[in-house]
Amino acid sequence: MKEGTVNRRVIVSERPRYAIPTANVFSVTESPVPKIGDRQVLIRTTWLGLDPYLYGRVKRVSSQSSPVQLGQVMVGPTVGRVVASHHPAFAEGDLVQGFWGWQDYFLSDGSRIMKIDPEIPRPSYVLGAFGISGFGAYIAINEYLRVQPGEVLTFGAALGGLGQMIGQIGKMRGAHTIGGAGGPEKCKFAVEELGFDVCLDRRAEDFHDRCLEEFGRAGVDCYAMAAGGRVFRAALPNFNLNARIAVCGLMAFYGMVTLPSGPDMTMAVFNEINLKRLSINGLVTMDWMGTPLHDQFKKDMKEWILGGKIRPVEHVVDGLENAPDGLQGLFEGRNFGKAVVRVAD
Ligand SMILES: NC(=O)c1ccc[n+]([C@@H]2O[C@H](COP(=O)([O-])OP(=O)(O)OC[C@H]3O[C@@H](n4cnc5c(N)ncnc54)[C@H](OP(=O)(O)O)[C@@H]3O)[C@@H](O)[C@H]2O)c1
């Protein structure tokens, strides 16, 4: 069957044996493109967004939502073009976003899909800058960290979807930004192209010492935790009085099958919370969807991008069939920017 008649679907075909799903737990199936009915919309997928939380939908037990059943299409945020419409609210050519997952075509009844603002320069930005990466960073900076000019703001995965936004919005707020990222190329880019003050290479042997050195200069006021692990351990003794921590994610923990060995740091952590009056909040972007803050965020982000104040950096994976490897790549640090999959033009 030629393009246009085949619907390729990436399904979850087995449960991962390790903590992080590897690409081989998925397989590609083919079926005919579904036939459109009354009040339905046929969508051609153009982009998929890859986010670390998707790994939780592949495991047997998931912390936030139920897992995808074996044999079912892998879920995930999507962008597509309406190729046929029998629905009054949508017309052929409309660009829409939704959560229909890893497949070439999707038949919608018009619910849970949304037209994309035509002023957004690239439709794939709704998966990153305008998605949970950008909004998560916006919530962290404004609501939990309440970043003030001159404060020290640190964060890991600095070139990832969330980190690149934390750093750029933090810079706009006048913070001194100290990011961590995997490899010298990422760190060079973060400083030279995105304007972060410092970016430390987590793969370098002296990473911990360099963190202690940078954090020791003026302490740490704000910490957006994306990876946890070593950035946290170096920041812990260096938090300033009334420092704020937004726990966004724990990349360093997701891949572990058991708790790490080593000294129990619980009392040391609580001691710092007590002495430094630390505020620690868990952040889940979904909690804020549809709120007035979400509307304000969409306006601000559009203005920042159109005005050249925020530069979204994307890591484009080509081809639906490569989505599984792209997802695995997040846990190996292979993405150089917000990871998105180009499925079709
Ligand atoms: N709470 C929320 O609503 C929310 C919203 C968005 C994101 N998040 C969380 O924020 C974190 C980053 O998400 P993202 O979308 O921005 O992903 P991403 O950064 O685009 O990709 C993940 C990055 O994490 C780093 N990483 C992978 N394994 C690591 C390890 N063992 N130790 C340290 N770093 C590791 C890698 O970067 P380097 O190799 O460059 O270090 C990798 O590129 C995730 O934990 C995610 O769940 C949460």
XYZ file of C-alpha atoms and ligand atoms in Angstrom:
393
model
C 0.000 0.000 0.000
C 1.355 3.436 -0.808
C 1.530 6.556 1.427
C -1.934 7.913 2.033
C -3.627 4.537 2.317
C -1.561 3.017 5.136
C -1.812 3.971 8.773
C 1.411 3.019 10.549
C 0.916 2.702 14.304
C 3.635 2.311 16.894
C 2.281 -0.012 19.555
C 3.557 -1.065 22.957
C 4.353 -4.736 22.333
C 6.030 -5.710 25.612
C 6.751 -4.325 29.055
C 10.275 -3.015 29.632
C 12.601 -5.313 31.525
C 14.573 -2.365 32.822
C 13.393 0.787 34.578
C 13.564 2.826 31.385
C 11.763 1.545 28.268
C 14.161 0.720 25.486
C 13.157 1.093 21.845
C 12.602 -2.674 21.416
C 9.444 -2.704 23.565
C 7.624 -1.008 20.687
C 6.715 -2.328 17.257
C 5.225 -0.837 14.112
C 1.977 -2.220 12.694
C 0.147 -1.244 9.513
C -3.562 -0.959 8.862
C -5.670 0.922 6.315
C -6.275 4.624 6.928
C -9.627 4.823 8.750
C -12.693 5.911 6.747
C -14.197 9.203 7.794
C -17.803 9.252 9.040
C -20.382 11.870 9.952
C -19.091 14.636 12.282
C -15.592 13.205 12.147
C -12.198 14.676 11.307
C -9.362 12.748 9.672
C -5.970 14.019 10.826
C -2.540 13.359 9.329
C 0.023 13.418 12.131
C 2.897 15.778 11.399
C 4.757 15.997 14.738
C 5.043 14.016 17.976
C 6.462 15.364 21.210
C 8.820 13.193 23.251
C 8.703 13.760 27.000
C 10.359 11.775 29.799
C 7.024 11.200 31.585
C 5.938 8.975 28.668
C 8.154 6.229 30.055
C 5.624 5.899 32.873
C 2.927 5.005 30.336
C 4.938 2.031 29.057
C 5.729 0.410 32.400
C 3.295 -2.054 33.977
C 2.876 0.219 36.957
C 2.735 3.932 36.340
C 2.761 6.646 38.937
C 0.535 9.291 37.350
C -1.695 7.618 34.732
C -2.652 4.115 33.730
C -0.210 2.307 31.422
C -0.877 1.825 27.718
C -2.251 -1.695 27.230
C -0.087 -4.136 25.276
C -0.990 -4.003 21.580
C -2.345 -0.449 21.867
C -0.951 2.675 20.186
C 1.654 4.504 22.252
C 0.210 7.719 23.645
C 1.832 11.139 23.475
C 1.297 14.762 22.503
C 0.716 15.293 18.798
C 0.335 17.878 16.060
C -1.382 17.215 12.757
C -3.149 18.553 9.700
C -6.821 17.976 8.961
C -6.941 16.082 5.659
C -10.731 15.618 5.565
C -13.507 16.986 7.726
C -17.169 16.161 8.161
C -17.247 18.281 11.310
C -18.532 21.875 11.325
C -15.736 23.146 13.619
C -12.822 21.944 11.470
C -11.827 22.398 7.835
C -9.341 20.661 5.579
C -5.893 22.189 6.133
C -6.464 23.187 9.782
C -3.475 22.540 12.029
C -4.520 20.872 15.270
C -2.936 19.514 18.414
C -4.010 16.711 20.704
C -2.871 13.505 22.356
C -3.714 10.821 19.809
C -0.309 9.185 19.980
C 2.181 7.541 17.704
C 0.306 6.889 14.453
C 0.204 8.378 10.956
C -3.546 9.064 10.926
C -6.201 9.631 13.533
C -9.961 9.816 13.265
C -11.375 12.329 15.734
C -14.925 13.205 16.749
C -13.725 16.771 17.304
C -13.267 16.445 21.058
C -9.826 16.638 22.684
C -8.306 18.323 19.622
C -7.578 22.037 19.376
C -6.702 24.362 16.498
C -3.173 25.761 16.692
C -2.732 29.532 16.908
C -1.557 30.473 13.364
C 0.794 33.109 14.806
C 2.980 30.424 16.409
C 5.992 30.334 14.065
C 6.435 26.541 14.042
C 3.575 24.124 14.831
C 6.019 21.834 16.686
C 6.541 24.596 19.270
C 3.180 23.652 20.831
C 4.909 20.440 21.952
C 7.780 22.250 23.681
C 7.880 25.995 24.260
C 4.058 26.182 24.440
C 3.687 22.710 25.951
C 4.573 21.302 29.341
C 8.258 22.231 28.930
C 7.644 25.966 28.527
C 4.644 26.123 30.818
C 6.385 24.011 33.466
C 9.317 26.421 33.436
C 6.979 29.417 33.610
C 5.169 27.972 36.651
C 8.463 27.098 38.334
C 9.960 30.567 37.839
C 6.836 32.583 38.710
C 4.924 30.522 41.240
C 7.387 28.352 43.110
C 10.845 29.865 42.753
C 9.669 33.495 42.524
C 13.030 34.354 40.982
C 14.336 37.846 41.818
C 16.976 39.877 39.946
C 20.490 38.951 41.008
C 19.489 35.632 42.582
C 21.337 32.443 41.758
C 19.170 29.981 39.816
C 20.398 26.471 39.097
C 18.924 23.578 37.098
C 20.011 20.366 35.330
C 19.299 19.102 31.777
C 19.910 22.700 30.668
C 19.375 22.068 26.958
C 16.343 19.838 27.429
C 12.790 21.002 26.901
C 12.338 22.284 30.438
C 15.888 23.414 31.238
C 16.328 25.618 28.164
C 13.146 27.487 29.196
C 14.102 27.706 32.886
C 17.431 29.247 31.891
C 16.027 31.671 29.324
C 13.082 32.875 31.430
C 15.384 33.027 34.454
C 17.801 35.252 32.517
C 14.928 37.569 31.592
C 14.128 37.828 35.304
C 17.722 38.933 35.913
C 18.923 35.763 37.636
C 22.477 34.438 37.591
C 21.872 31.146 35.788
C 23.952 28.023 36.446
C 22.868 25.053 34.348
C 24.170 21.520 34.105
C 24.173 19.496 30.861
C 25.774 16.384 29.392
C 28.829 17.203 27.296
C 30.933 20.216 26.309
C 28.944 20.976 23.114
C 25.701 21.370 25.025
C 27.377 23.546 27.649
C 29.047 25.749 25.039
C 25.719 26.234 23.254
C 23.873 27.006 26.502
C 26.315 29.790 27.343
C 27.121 31.188 23.890
C 23.741 30.833 22.181
C 21.205 30.904 25.010
C 23.083 33.322 27.260
C 23.243 31.229 30.428
C 25.937 32.525 32.773
C 27.480 29.124 33.464
C 26.871 25.591 32.213
C 28.665 22.687 33.843
C 29.301 19.414 32.054
C 27.808 16.583 34.120
C 29.957 14.086 32.248
C 33.224 15.801 33.255
C 35.231 14.183 36.058
C 35.372 17.380 38.079
C 31.603 18.066 37.806
C 30.926 17.869 41.540
C 33.888 20.120 42.386
C 32.882 22.631 39.698
C 29.316 22.700 41.093
C 30.648 23.291 44.613
C 32.896 26.050 43.287
C 30.085 27.847 41.404
C 27.464 27.369 44.123
C 29.972 28.392 46.795
C 30.451 31.881 45.306
C 27.090 33.381 46.231
C 25.063 30.379 47.355
C 21.933 29.078 45.630
C 18.575 30.861 45.907
C 16.472 28.915 43.411
C 16.730 25.354 42.174
C 14.528 23.890 39.444
C 15.120 20.173 39.848
C 14.886 18.286 36.545
C 17.500 15.605 37.123
C 18.241 15.635 40.856
C 21.301 13.619 41.737
C 24.604 15.395 41.772
C 23.402 18.983 41.226
C 21.223 18.574 44.312
C 24.040 17.077 46.379
C 26.321 20.008 45.532
C 23.576 22.594 46.049
C 22.457 21.182 49.432
C 25.177 22.725 51.626
C 25.074 25.937 49.582
C 21.422 26.966 49.784
C 20.903 30.517 50.970
C 18.396 31.450 53.628
C 14.823 31.095 52.298
C 15.960 29.347 49.118
C 13.229 27.758 46.980
C 13.253 24.375 45.250
C 10.748 23.338 42.569
C 10.848 19.584 42.104
C 9.967 19.188 38.409
C 11.486 15.802 37.664
C 14.212 13.333 38.574
C 15.959 12.130 35.428
C 18.835 10.777 37.519
C 16.413 8.532 39.427
C 14.129 7.165 36.688
C 16.687 4.690 35.406
C 17.410 3.153 38.802
C 15.949 -0.265 39.542
C 16.692 -0.008 43.262
C 17.389 2.887 45.577
C 21.003 4.071 45.322
C 23.422 2.716 47.893
C 25.353 5.116 50.062
C 24.826 7.149 53.185
C 21.252 7.950 54.177
C 21.009 11.706 53.549
C 17.513 12.154 54.955
C 18.617 13.894 58.176
C 21.107 16.097 56.330
C 18.370 17.210 53.923
C 15.906 17.968 56.733
C 18.625 19.757 58.666
C 19.192 22.124 55.731
C 15.421 22.580 55.285
C 15.232 23.606 58.928
C 18.327 25.800 59.162
C 17.850 27.557 55.821
C 14.017 27.683 55.955
C 13.922 26.022 52.523
C 10.660 25.846 50.564
C 10.305 22.681 48.501
C 7.353 22.159 46.182
C 6.435 19.396 43.775
C 5.424 20.812 40.402
C 3.066 19.054 37.986
C 2.220 21.230 34.998
C -1.075 19.440 34.360
C -2.433 20.893 37.608
C -2.217 24.357 36.050
C -3.734 23.663 32.618
C -6.731 25.854 31.826
C -6.038 28.325 34.660
C -5.659 32.115 34.165
C -1.896 31.573 34.548
C -2.009 29.254 31.532
C -3.663 31.984 29.421
C -1.105 34.536 30.585
C 1.713 32.097 29.814
C 0.515 31.557 26.230
C 0.411 35.330 25.655
C 3.833 35.892 27.220
C 5.501 32.991 25.428
C 4.174 34.140 22.047
C 5.386 37.668 22.657
C 8.807 36.440 23.822
C 9.305 34.155 20.832
C 8.032 36.648 18.255
C 10.145 39.356 19.920
C 13.264 37.175 19.820
C 13.595 37.042 23.621
C 13.132 33.282 23.840
C 14.761 30.949 21.367
C 13.274 27.441 21.395
C 15.862 24.788 20.572
C 14.491 21.614 19.026
C 16.057 18.219 18.526
C 14.275 16.791 15.486
C 14.030 13.007 15.093
C 12.924 12.084 11.568
C 10.282 9.423 10.977
C 7.493 7.867 13.059
C 9.422 4.582 13.156
C 12.246 6.356 15.018
C 10.054 7.655 17.853
C 10.956 4.688 20.145
C 14.675 5.334 19.770
C 14.043 9.057 20.273
C 12.288 8.341 23.573
C 15.121 6.085 24.702
C 17.549 8.864 23.729
C 16.117 11.207 26.377
C 17.363 8.878 29.086
C 20.782 8.672 27.472
C 21.087 12.427 26.972
C 21.162 12.140 23.159
C 18.711 15.015 22.601
C 20.243 18.411 21.899
C 17.134 20.469 22.623
C 13.448 19.681 23.044
C 12.916 16.317 21.318
C 10.205 16.197 18.651
C 9.542 13.648 15.904
C 8.801 14.841 12.366
C 6.244 12.363 11.016
C 5.182 14.195 7.853
C 5.349 17.693 6.329
N 6.662 18.477 36.472
C 6.352 18.815 35.244
O 5.239 19.235 34.942
C 7.414 18.681 34.205
C 7.329 19.342 32.956
C 8.381 19.163 32.038
C 9.460 18.358 32.389
N 9.484 17.747 33.592
C 10.608 16.917 34.044
O 11.799 17.628 33.839
C 12.839 16.731 33.496
C 13.417 17.136 32.147
O 12.381 16.983 31.176
P 12.571 17.491 29.692
O 11.292 17.358 28.978
O 13.196 18.818 29.758
O 13.517 16.371 29.092
P 14.795 16.645 28.276
O 15.650 17.465 29.155
O 14.438 17.224 26.998
O 15.549 15.294 28.150
C 16.067 14.699 29.267
C 17.517 15.139 29.602
O 17.798 14.710 30.929
C 19.189 14.528 31.047
N 19.432 13.232 31.705
C 19.126 12.008 31.233
N 19.520 11.067 32.111
C 20.084 11.731 33.152
C 20.699 11.311 34.374
N 20.795 10.025 34.707
N 21.185 12.250 35.199
C 21.090 13.558 34.879
N 20.522 14.025 33.751
C 20.027 13.110 32.905
C 19.773 14.536 29.654
O 20.402 15.798 29.451
P 21.973 16.005 29.626
O 22.644 14.764 29.135
O 22.254 17.198 28.806
O 22.205 16.228 31.081
C 18.552 14.470 28.748
O 18.768 15.131 27.540
C 12.225 15.343 33.501
O 12.436 14.769 34.758
C 10.755 15.603 33.281
O 9.943 14.581 33.792
C 8.494 17.899 34.484
